[in-house]
């Protein structure tokens, strides 16, 4: 009886398995007939099979050997490019000397040490005719008031708060400036860029010149940016020109009670045994633009910085580069806001192009989808360097 029972059950189990296999096969056939599923699978296969690395792996050994020879040539190209940028740095130094007399005169006009001549003050604006007509209409009404004001109020010296206004106009700088930094920055008279001497490691120094003030005794605060213009031995193909690799600030000789980079806090402490409470004061770091002169140091001992420190250091390098390339050479245009408008227009143009491209891509995708459906039925002294 046991044998009969076992033999009777076997055909039943086999029959159920056959039914399941048949159902699975039918489901697979249905899924594979879906054009969207097939397209997704094909795209997946294409992305896997057409990656550059996978293609290189399929090449014969003799071809791979020739590719390695091309990489050797590419490394030599990178070293020639590095020499090119060294010569560019020499040219920057040469032309900086030609710019400097103009920048010195700019400082004299800004501080009021020299008054520009009529010829030096002449400037023809794009809206000059409109401004002249508007001025003529208003002049008859306000001329008496202006004469009265001129008699009562002394004319300001130079261009008041020139550099401070630039800080306020440029988002990258204004984000660093706290309210208590503002009175100090109003004493800033000039910013200069000095390039490293011939034969010295590539670098540049930002000099911030201040008039005598109530906050510190330094007449000049400095920030030195060290640069590297050579391919990395470990990754020579990543070379794209000189890069800032480190920076040094300077010591600010703050007057008593004027250091805005620290703040004093009071803290209560309770004695464990006696239960008495005492109040202690201590100084802690404070947000300030003047922390710019006490930068983080790039890791040179093999230890990696944490993510926040890396971001802070990268931002510092970006600001130094911006002072050198944009602010110092074009200061008046950042004071008037014209350079900022140009920068904004350039950025908006780039974004517009990206959006337009995205729109085109979406349109193409929609067209492809429509075509598929039709086929189917259903981004006073200089400070000491630290």
Short mmCIF file of C-alpha atoms in Angstrom, two decimals:
data_model
loop_
_atom_site.label_atom_id
_atom_site.label_comp_id
_atom_site.label_asym_id
_atom_site.label_seq_id
_atom_site.Cartn_x
_atom_site.Cartn_y
_atom_site.Cartn_z
CA UNK A 1 0.00 0.00 0.00
CA UNK A 2 2.85 2.36 0.86
CA UNK A 3 4.44 1.79 -2.53
CA UNK A 4 1.13 2.45 -4.34
CA UNK A 5 0.62 5.66 -2.32
CA UNK A 6 4.11 6.95 -3.24
CA UNK A 7 3.73 6.12 -6.91
CA UNK A 8 0.29 7.79 -7.04
CA UNK A 9 1.72 11.11 -5.66
CA UNK A 10 4.66 11.39 -8.09
CA UNK A 11 2.68 12.18 -11.21
CA UNK A 12 0.71 14.81 -9.24
CA UNK A 13 3.90 16.71 -8.14
CA UNK A 14 5.36 16.51 -11.62
CA UNK A 15 2.18 17.90 -13.09
CA UNK A 16 2.17 20.92 -10.71
CA UNK A 17 5.83 21.70 -11.51
CA UNK A 18 5.10 21.55 -15.20
CA UNK A 19 2.20 23.99 -14.75
CA UNK A 20 4.43 26.46 -12.80
CA UNK A 21 7.15 26.29 -15.44
CA UNK A 22 4.63 26.89 -18.16
CA UNK A 23 3.17 29.91 -16.31
CA UNK A 24 6.65 31.40 -15.74
CA UNK A 25 7.53 30.95 -19.38
CA UNK A 26 4.34 32.68 -20.47
CA UNK A 27 5.00 35.60 -18.06
CA UNK A 28 8.58 35.95 -19.35
CA UNK A 29 7.33 35.98 -22.92
CA UNK A 30 4.83 38.70 -22.06
CA UNK A 31 7.47 40.85 -20.30
CA UNK A 32 9.98 40.42 -23.12
CA UNK A 33 7.38 41.51 -25.64
CA UNK A 34 7.01 44.86 -23.78
CA UNK A 35 9.00 47.45 -25.85
CA UNK A 36 9.87 49.58 -22.79
CA UNK A 37 11.42 46.64 -20.99
CA UNK A 38 13.36 45.65 -24.09
CA UNK A 39 14.64 49.23 -24.55
CA UNK A 40 15.78 49.40 -20.91
CA UNK A 41 17.59 46.07 -21.20
CA UNK A 42 19.26 47.12 -24.45
CA UNK A 43 20.40 50.43 -22.90
CA UNK A 44 21.84 48.53 -19.96
CA UNK A 45 23.70 46.14 -22.23
CA UNK A 46 25.02 49.01 -24.37
CA UNK A 47 26.35 50.91 -21.33
CA UNK A 48 28.16 47.83 -20.08
CA UNK A 49 29.57 46.71 -23.39
CA UNK A 50 30.68 50.14 -24.70
CA UNK A 51 32.62 51.55 -21.72
CA UNK A 52 36.14 52.64 -22.75
CA UNK A 53 37.81 50.38 -20.18
CA UNK A 54 35.91 47.33 -21.30
CA UNK A 55 36.81 48.10 -24.91
CA UNK A 56 40.52 48.47 -24.08
CA UNK A 57 40.49 45.10 -22.34
CA UNK A 58 39.38 43.43 -25.56
CA UNK A 59 42.29 44.79 -27.60
CA UNK A 60 45.24 42.60 -28.57
CA UNK A 61 48.39 42.78 -26.44
CA UNK A 62 50.37 44.49 -29.24
CA UNK A 63 47.79 47.34 -29.44
CA UNK A 64 47.81 47.78 -25.64
CA UNK A 65 51.61 48.13 -25.82
CA UNK A 66 51.26 50.97 -28.34
CA UNK A 67 48.65 52.68 -26.14
CA UNK A 68 51.16 52.63 -23.26
CA UNK A 69 53.65 54.34 -25.57
CA UNK A 70 51.05 57.08 -26.26
CA UNK A 71 50.64 57.58 -22.50
CA UNK A 72 54.41 58.09 -22.19
CA UNK A 73 54.13 60.82 -24.83
CA UNK A 74 51.18 62.36 -22.95
CA UNK A 75 53.25 62.62 -19.75
CA UNK A 76 55.99 64.42 -21.70
CA UNK A 77 53.33 66.81 -23.05
CA UNK A 78 52.21 67.56 -19.49
CA UNK A 79 55.79 68.49 -18.49
CA UNK A 80 56.09 70.82 -21.50
CA UNK A 81 52.75 72.39 -20.51
CA UNK A 82 54.13 72.94 -16.99
CA UNK A 83 57.10 74.84 -18.48
CA UNK A 84 54.66 76.90 -20.53
CA UNK A 85 52.84 77.99 -17.35
CA UNK A 86 56.14 78.85 -15.65
CA UNK A 87 56.88 81.23 -18.51
CA UNK A 88 53.35 82.64 -18.24
CA UNK A 89 54.11 83.37 -14.56
CA UNK A 90 57.28 85.21 -15.65
CA UNK A 91 55.18 87.25 -18.08
CA UNK A 92 52.67 88.06 -15.32
CA UNK A 93 55.54 89.34 -13.18
CA UNK A 94 56.84 91.46 -16.07
CA UNK A 95 53.45 93.03 -16.81
CA UNK A 96 52.64 93.50 -13.12
CA UNK A 97 55.53 95.99 -13.07
CA UNK A 98 53.87 97.87 -15.96
CA UNK A 99 50.47 97.91 -14.25
CA UNK A 100 51.82 99.05 -10.88
CA UNK A 101 52.27 102.79 -11.69
CA UNK A 102 48.62 102.87 -12.75
CA UNK A 103 47.55 101.07 -9.56
CA UNK A 104 49.68 103.51 -7.50
CA UNK A 105 47.86 106.42 -9.13
CA UNK A 106 44.55 104.66 -8.43
CA UNK A 107 45.48 104.56 -4.75
CA UNK A 108 46.33 108.29 -4.76
CA UNK A 109 42.93 109.14 -6.25
CA UNK A 110 41.08 106.82 -3.84
CA UNK A 111 42.83 108.17 -0.72
CA UNK A 112 42.57 111.77 -1.90
CA UNK A 113 46.35 112.32 -1.82
CA UNK A 114 46.13 113.50 -5.44
CA UNK A 115 43.23 115.15 -7.24
CA UNK A 116 42.79 114.01 -10.86
CA UNK A 117 43.04 116.63 -13.58
CA UNK A 118 40.09 117.55 -15.79
CA UNK A 119 41.58 115.45 -18.58
CA UNK A 120 42.01 112.47 -16.25
CA UNK A 121 38.43 112.84 -15.02
CA UNK A 122 36.83 112.94 -18.44
CA UNK A 123 34.71 109.87 -19.22
CA UNK A 124 32.11 109.32 -21.93
CA UNK A 125 29.38 106.97 -20.77
CA UNK A 126 26.98 105.08 -23.04
CA UNK A 127 24.04 107.12 -21.73
CA UNK A 128 25.89 110.44 -21.84
CA UNK A 129 23.39 112.21 -24.12
CA UNK A 130 20.41 111.12 -22.03
CA UNK A 131 22.24 112.06 -18.83
CA UNK A 132 23.07 115.49 -20.30
CA UNK A 133 19.46 116.22 -21.24
CA UNK A 134 18.19 115.08 -17.86
CA UNK A 135 20.90 117.12 -16.16
CA UNK A 136 20.02 120.27 -18.10
CA UNK A 137 16.37 119.97 -17.11
CA UNK A 138 17.19 119.47 -13.44
CA UNK A 139 20.03 122.00 -13.19
CA UNK A 140 17.80 125.08 -13.17
CA UNK A 141 15.78 123.70 -10.26
CA UNK A 142 18.55 122.34 -8.03
CA UNK A 143 21.57 124.56 -8.75
CA UNK A 144 20.82 126.87 -5.84
CA UNK A 145 20.35 123.93 -3.45
CA UNK A 146 23.67 122.35 -4.53
CA UNK A 147 25.54 125.59 -4.01
CA UNK A 148 24.09 125.86 -0.53
CA UNK A 149 25.05 122.26 0.29
CA UNK A 150 28.58 122.81 -1.03
CA UNK A 151 28.94 125.83 1.21
CA UNK A 152 27.69 123.99 4.31
CA UNK A 153 29.35 120.56 3.87
CA UNK A 154 33.05 120.00 3.14
CA UNK A 155 33.76 117.88 0.05
CA UNK A 156 34.78 114.30 0.95
CA UNK A 157 38.42 113.36 0.48
CA UNK A 158 39.17 110.89 -2.32
CA UNK A 159 36.60 108.12 -2.75
CA UNK A 160 35.27 107.21 0.70
CA UNK A 161 34.99 103.51 1.60
CA UNK A 162 36.21 102.43 -1.84
CA UNK A 163 37.51 98.97 -0.93
CA UNK A 164 34.86 98.38 1.73
CA UNK A 165 32.19 99.00 -0.92
CA UNK A 166 33.83 96.37 -3.13
CA UNK A 167 33.70 93.89 -0.23
CA UNK A 168 30.03 94.69 0.21
CA UNK A 169 29.26 94.36 -3.51
CA UNK A 170 30.95 90.98 -4.08
CA UNK A 171 29.00 88.07 -2.61
CA UNK A 172 32.10 85.90 -2.15
CA UNK A 173 33.59 88.58 0.14
CA UNK A 174 30.48 89.96 1.82
CA UNK A 175 29.71 86.48 3.15
CA UNK A 176 32.96 86.65 5.17
CA UNK A 177 32.37 90.13 6.60
CA UNK A 178 30.65 90.46 9.98
CA UNK A 179 29.06 93.67 11.23
CA UNK A 180 31.99 94.31 13.62
CA UNK A 181 34.47 93.91 10.70
CA UNK A 182 32.93 96.79 8.77
CA UNK A 183 34.45 99.73 10.73
CA UNK A 184 37.91 98.16 10.30
CA UNK A 185 37.53 97.56 6.55
CA UNK A 186 36.61 101.22 6.10
CA UNK A 187 40.30 101.94 6.89
CA UNK A 188 41.50 99.72 4.00
CA UNK A 189 43.29 101.95 1.47
CA UNK A 190 44.71 99.52 -1.09
CA UNK A 191 45.19 95.87 -2.06
CA UNK A 192 48.26 94.82 -4.02
CA UNK A 193 49.46 91.60 -5.64
CA UNK A 194 53.16 90.75 -5.54
CA UNK A 195 54.54 87.85 -7.62
CA UNK A 196 57.45 85.65 -6.54
CA UNK A 197 60.93 86.66 -7.74
CA UNK A 198 62.61 84.90 -10.68
CA UNK A 199 64.12 81.58 -9.66
CA UNK A 200 61.92 81.32 -6.56
CA UNK A 201 59.09 78.78 -6.11
CA UNK A 202 55.92 79.99 -7.79
CA UNK A 203 53.75 82.06 -5.43
CA UNK A 204 51.98 85.40 -5.00
CA UNK A 205 51.33 87.67 -2.03
CA UNK A 206 48.20 89.73 -1.35
CA UNK A 207 49.00 92.94 0.56
CA UNK A 208 46.17 94.75 2.37
CA UNK A 209 47.24 98.33 3.18
CA UNK A 210 45.46 100.09 6.07
CA UNK A 211 45.59 103.64 7.32
CA UNK A 212 46.27 104.14 11.07
CA UNK A 213 43.26 102.90 13.03
CA UNK A 214 42.03 102.00 16.51
CA UNK A 215 42.08 98.23 15.94
CA UNK A 216 45.64 97.08 15.14
CA UNK A 217 49.09 98.57 14.69
CA UNK A 218 49.96 96.86 11.39
CA UNK A 219 50.01 99.06 8.30
CA UNK A 220 50.02 96.03 6.00
CA UNK A 221 48.44 92.58 6.39
CA UNK A 222 49.69 89.85 4.06
CA UNK A 223 48.53 86.51 2.71
CA UNK A 224 50.96 84.35 0.73
CA UNK A 225 49.68 81.70 -1.69
CA UNK A 226 52.09 78.95 -2.73
CA UNK A 227 51.58 77.40 -6.13
CA UNK A 228 52.61 74.27 -7.94
CA UNK A 229 53.02 73.93 -11.68
CA UNK A 230 54.15 70.41 -12.34
CA UNK A 231 52.36 67.16 -13.06
CA UNK A 232 51.68 64.89 -10.10
CA UNK A 233 53.88 61.82 -10.33
CA UNK A 234 51.04 59.60 -9.15
CA UNK A 235 48.49 61.13 -11.55
CA UNK A 236 50.23 63.15 -14.31
CA UNK A 237 47.16 63.24 -16.55
CA UNK A 238 45.24 65.36 -14.01
CA UNK A 239 47.54 68.37 -14.65
CA UNK A 240 45.59 71.39 -15.92
CA UNK A 241 48.00 74.21 -15.07
CA UNK A 242 49.23 75.92 -11.87
CA UNK A 243 47.24 75.31 -8.70
CA UNK A 244 47.39 76.81 -5.22
CA UNK A 245 48.65 74.15 -2.82
CA UNK A 246 49.14 76.05 0.45
CA UNK A 247 48.94 79.51 2.02
CA UNK A 248 50.43 81.48 4.92
CA UNK A 249 48.82 84.35 6.75
CA UNK A 250 50.38 86.82 9.18
CA UNK A 251 50.14 87.88 12.81
CA UNK A 252 47.77 90.80 13.42
CA UNK A 253 48.96 93.03 16.28
CA UNK A 254 45.57 93.81 17.79
CA UNK A 255 45.18 96.69 20.20
CA UNK A 256 43.84 95.80 23.63
CA UNK A 257 40.22 94.69 23.54
CA UNK A 258 39.94 95.15 19.75
CA UNK A 259 40.54 91.61 18.47
CA UNK A 260 37.38 90.72 16.54
CA UNK A 261 38.57 87.17 15.76
CA UNK A 262 37.90 86.05 19.34
CA UNK A 263 35.11 86.62 21.81
CA UNK A 264 35.05 86.33 25.59
CA UNK A 265 32.45 84.11 27.18
CA UNK A 266 31.55 83.53 30.82
CA UNK A 267 31.04 80.05 32.16
CA UNK A 268 29.90 78.85 35.59
CA UNK A 269 31.73 75.98 37.30
CA UNK A 270 30.47 74.08 40.35
CA UNK A 271 32.96 72.57 42.86
CA UNK A 272 32.25 68.85 43.22
CA UNK A 273 33.11 68.66 46.92
CA UNK A 274 32.02 72.00 48.40
CA UNK A 275 29.21 72.71 45.99
CA UNK A 276 30.39 76.32 45.53
CA UNK A 277 29.93 78.00 42.12
CA UNK A 278 32.48 80.23 40.41
CA UNK A 279 32.36 82.16 37.14
CA UNK A 280 35.29 81.93 34.75
CA UNK A 281 35.91 83.78 31.48
CA UNK A 282 37.66 82.41 28.43
CA UNK A 283 38.25 83.39 24.83
CA UNK A 284 36.84 81.35 21.97
CA UNK A 285 37.14 81.82 18.17
CA UNK A 286 34.76 84.30 16.55
CA UNK A 287 33.61 84.54 12.93
CA UNK A 288 35.40 87.40 11.17
CA UNK A 289 36.90 88.33 7.81
CA UNK A 290 40.22 88.74 9.61
CA UNK A 291 40.42 84.98 10.14
CA UNK A 292 41.47 85.14 6.46
CA UNK A 293 44.97 85.91 7.80
CA UNK A 294 45.07 82.75 9.96
CA UNK A 295 44.35 80.06 7.37
CA UNK A 296 44.18 76.32 7.75
CA UNK A 297 47.34 74.57 6.64
CA UNK A 298 47.23 72.06 3.82
CA UNK A 299 48.14 68.59 5.00
CA UNK A 300 51.74 67.83 4.09
CA UNK A 301 52.46 64.89 6.35
CA UNK A 302 50.24 62.36 4.66
CA UNK A 303 47.31 62.93 7.03
CA UNK A 304 44.09 63.83 5.25
CA UNK A 305 41.89 66.76 6.32
CA UNK A 306 38.26 66.21 7.21
CA UNK A 307 35.60 67.19 4.69
CA UNK A 308 34.79 70.58 6.34
CA UNK A 309 38.49 71.54 6.50
CA UNK A 310 39.02 70.59 2.86
CA UNK A 311 36.04 72.76 1.88
CA UNK A 312 37.36 75.70 3.96
CA UNK A 313 40.82 75.41 2.41
CA UNK A 314 39.43 75.14 -1.12
CA UNK A 315 37.26 78.25 -0.50
CA UNK A 316 40.32 80.13 0.80
CA UNK A 317 42.28 79.26 -2.36
CA UNK A 318 39.34 80.37 -4.51
CA UNK A 319 39.13 83.74 -2.71
CA UNK A 320 42.88 84.33 -3.06
CA UNK A 321 42.69 83.58 -6.77
CA UNK A 322 39.67 85.90 -7.14
CA UNK A 323 41.52 88.81 -5.46
CA UNK A 324 44.49 88.26 -7.78
CA UNK A 325 42.66 87.73 -11.06
CA UNK A 326 39.57 89.90 -10.70
CA UNK A 327 39.35 92.29 -7.73
CA UNK A 328 42.78 93.96 -7.84
CA UNK A 329 43.02 94.42 -11.64
CA UNK A 330 39.42 95.64 -12.05
CA UNK A 331 38.68 97.29 -8.70
CA UNK A 332 36.76 100.33 -10.02
CA UNK A 333 34.36 98.08 -11.94
CA UNK A 334 33.58 96.07 -8.79
CA UNK A 335 33.10 99.37 -6.93
CA UNK A 336 30.56 100.60 -9.49
CA UNK A 337 29.01 97.13 -9.89
CA UNK A 338 29.67 96.92 -13.64
CA UNK A 339 31.98 93.89 -13.31
CA UNK A 340 29.43 92.14 -11.12
CA UNK A 341 26.70 92.66 -13.74
CA UNK A 342 29.04 91.23 -16.39
CA UNK A 343 29.77 88.19 -14.22
CA UNK A 344 26.06 87.66 -13.55
CA UNK A 345 25.18 87.94 -17.23
CA UNK A 346 27.87 85.40 -18.13
CA UNK A 347 26.60 82.93 -15.51
CA UNK A 348 22.97 83.41 -16.58
CA UNK A 349 23.95 82.80 -20.20
CA UNK A 350 25.61 79.50 -19.28
CA UNK A 351 22.58 78.38 -17.25
CA UNK A 352 20.26 79.37 -20.10
CA UNK A 353 22.24 77.22 -22.53
CA UNK A 354 22.06 74.26 -20.18
CA UNK A 355 18.31 74.68 -19.74
CA UNK A 356 17.83 74.97 -23.49
CA UNK A 357 19.83 71.80 -24.05
CA UNK A 358 17.81 69.97 -21.44
CA UNK A 359 14.62 71.13 -23.16
CA UNK A 360 15.91 69.83 -26.51
CA UNK A 361 16.81 66.49 -24.94
CA UNK A 362 13.35 66.20 -23.40
CA UNK A 363 11.76 67.02 -26.77
CA UNK A 364 13.86 64.35 -28.46
CA UNK A 365 12.85 61.81 -25.81
CA UNK A 366 9.20 62.71 -26.29
CA UNK A 367 9.54 62.37 -30.07
CA UNK A 368 11.16 58.97 -29.62
CA UNK A 369 8.39 57.90 -27.26
CA UNK A 370 5.73 59.08 -29.72
CA UNK A 371 7.42 57.18 -32.53
CA UNK A 372 7.49 54.02 -30.41
CA UNK A 373 3.82 54.35 -29.56
CA UNK A 374 2.91 54.70 -33.23
CA UNK A 375 4.75 51.47 -34.02
CA UNK A 376 2.96 49.58 -31.25
CA UNK A 377 -0.66 48.83 -31.16
CA UNK A 378 -0.88 50.30 -27.55
CA UNK A 379 25.22 73.09 -11.47
CA UNK A 380 52.34 101.20 11.26
CA UNK A 381 54.46 98.12 10.37
CA UNK A 382 53.94 95.16 8.19
CA UNK A 383 52.64 92.10 9.94
CA UNK A 384 54.88 89.13 10.65
CA UNK A 385 54.26 86.10 8.43
CA UNK A 386 53.00 83.10 10.34
#
